[in-house]
Amino acid sequence: MFFRIRKYFSIIAISLFLFPTVTEAAHAFEHQSDFHCNEHNTKHFHQIEHHCAICDFVLSVAHNPTSNAIILKDEI
């Protein structure tokens, strides 16, 4: 019984670790013929390359700096 659980756990763990690699390879294969501009230091324009939710994803940073100021109230 213990060996069967270990086997199933191993299969699940391998599939979890291989999922990002397989999806990245499939995505790269899907866009292998697309034009990608590698110039980053110059300003220039291109036609729209392609619309892809994975390629266009930008992680947004929702960090609001906190204020370290202490507000003192006068008690009357």
Coordinates of C-alpha atoms in Angstrom, one line a residue, residues 14 26 28 34 51 54 67:
I14 CA 6.9 15.0 -11.6
A26 CA 4.7 24.4 -26.6
A28 CA 7.7 28.6 -28.2
D34 CA 6.6 35.1 -35.5
H51 CA -1.7 39.0 -30.0
I54 CA 1.0 34.9 -22.5
S67 CA 4.4 56.5 5.3

